[in-house]
Coordinates of C-alpha atoms in Angstrom, one line a residue:
M1 CA 25.8 79.1 -23.7
P2 CA 27.0 80.1 -20.3
E3 CA 28.5 77.7 -17.4
Q4 CA 26.0 76.7 -14.8
T5 CA 27.4 77.5 -11.4
F6 CA 26.3 77.0 -7.9
T7 CA 27.3 79.0 -4.8
L8 CA 28.4 77.5 -1.8
G9 CA 25.3 78.5 0.0
E10 CA 23.2 76.8 -2.7
L11 CA 24.8 73.3 -2.1
A12 CA 26.0 73.4 1.6
S13 CA 23.0 73.1 4.2
Q14 CA 25.0 75.6 6.3
V15 CA 28.1 78.0 6.1
R16 CA 29.5 79.4 9.2
S17 CA 32.0 81.5 10.9
K18 CA 33.4 82.1 14.3
N19 CA 36.0 83.5 16.2
A20 CA 38.9 80.5 16.8
G21 CA 40.5 82.8 19.4
P22 CA 42.0 86.2 19.1
F23 CA 44.1 85.5 16.2
W24 CA 42.3 83.1 14.0
I25 CA 39.0 82.8 12.2
T26 CA 37.3 79.3 11.4
L27 CA 34.7 78.9 8.7
D28 CA 32.7 75.4 8.8
I29 CA 30.9 74.3 5.8
F30 CA 28.3 71.5 6.4
F31 CA 26.2 69.2 3.8
A32 CA 23.2 67.3 4.1
S33 CA 24.2 64.6 1.1
R34 CA 27.2 62.8 0.4
A35 CA 27.2 63.9 -3.2
D36 CA 27.2 67.8 -2.6
Y37 CA 30.3 66.9 0.0
R38 CA 31.8 65.3 -2.9
F39 CA 31.4 67.8 -5.6
V40 CA 32.4 70.7 -3.5
T41 CA 35.7 68.8 -1.8
G42 CA 36.3 67.2 -5.5
S43 CA 36.2 70.7 -7.0
A44 CA 39.4 73.1 -6.7
A45 CA 37.0 75.7 -4.9
L46 CA 37.8 75.4 -1.5
S47 CA 41.7 75.1 -2.3
R48 CA 44.3 77.1 0.3
Q49 CA 45.1 79.4 -3.1
A50 CA 41.1 79.9 -3.4
V51 CA 40.4 80.7 0.3
G52 CA 43.6 83.0 0.7
R53 CA 42.3 85.2 -2.6
L54 CA 38.5 85.3 -1.2
Y55 CA 40.0 86.4 2.4
R56 CA 43.2 88.2 1.1
V57 CA 45.2 86.0 3.2
D58 CA 48.5 84.4 2.8
P59 CA 47.5 80.7 1.2
E60 CA 50.3 79.1 3.2
T61 CA 48.3 80.2 6.4
V62 CA 45.3 78.9 5.6
K63 CA 44.5 75.2 7.4
Y64 CA 41.8 73.2 5.6
F65 CA 40.7 70.0 7.0
E66 CA 37.6 67.7 5.4
L67 CA 35.5 65.3 7.9
P68 CA 33.7 63.1 5.7
G69 CA 31.9 61.3 8.6
I70 CA 30.1 64.1 9.5
L71 CA 30.2 65.9 5.8
A72 CA 31.5 68.8 6.7
V73 CA 34.5 70.9 6.0
K74 CA 36.5 73.3 8.7
I75 CA 38.6 76.1 7.3
S76 CA 41.0 78.5 9.0
F77 CA 43.4 81.4 8.5
P78 CA 44.8 83.9 10.9
R79 CA 42.6 87.4 11.2
P80 CA 43.7 90.2 9.8
V81 CA 43.6 92.6 13.0
T82 CA 43.5 91.0 16.5
A83 CA 40.1 90.3 18.0
G84 CA 38.7 92.9 20.1
S85 CA 41.3 95.6 18.8
F86 CA 40.3 99.1 18.0
T87 CA 40.4 98.5 14.1
D88 CA 38.4 95.0 14.5
R89 CA 34.9 95.0 13.1
D90 CA 33.3 92.1 13.9
L91 CA 34.9 90.5 17.3
H92 CA 33.1 87.3 17.3
A93 CA 33.8 86.7 13.4
G94 CA 30.0 85.8 13.1
Q95 CA 29.7 87.6 9.8
Q96 CA 32.8 85.9 8.0
H97 CA 31.2 83.1 6.2
V98 CA 29.1 85.6 4.0
P99 CA 32.1 85.8 1.2
L100 CA 32.6 82.2 1.2
A101 CA 29.1 81.3 0.8
G102 CA 28.8 83.6 -2.2
L103 CA 31.7 81.7 -3.8
R104 CA 30.8 80.4 -7.3
I105 CA 31.6 76.8 -8.0
P106 CA 31.3 75.7 -11.8
A107 CA 29.0 72.8 -12.1
G108 CA 31.7 70.8 -14.3
T109 CA 34.7 71.5 -12.3
R110 CA 36.7 69.1 -10.6
A111 CA 40.3 68.5 -9.2
L112 CA 42.5 66.3 -10.8
P113 CA 45.9 64.9 -8.8
G114 CA 48.1 67.8 -8.5
G115 CA 45.4 70.6 -8.1
A116 CA 44.8 71.0 -12.2
A117 CA 41.3 70.7 -13.3
D118 CA 39.3 69.7 -16.2
G119 CA 36.0 70.5 -17.6
G120 CA 34.0 67.5 -16.9

């Protein structure tokens, strides 16, 4: 039987992206419940490495912030091209959340200390 997965967009109440100046993109993830917040932040799904692979950026440049008081996660990384440049296709970075919202998170995956994951 295949393992059940959820998309981040199914677990979060809102996933959005925005310009963070001409050189950075910021992704914001908001949760309606503490349980969903803990489930996602307790998984390895939003690791710097995972975000780096998803957005094709160096994981060392990814900034990751958990905000438990407001059940939110903020992720920032350098834009691939400067905002407003000739090759920029999303000046306000308003569509950059789409890959993150579609990120699949296995129902049984939990992060362990040191970045390893177990099956339950």
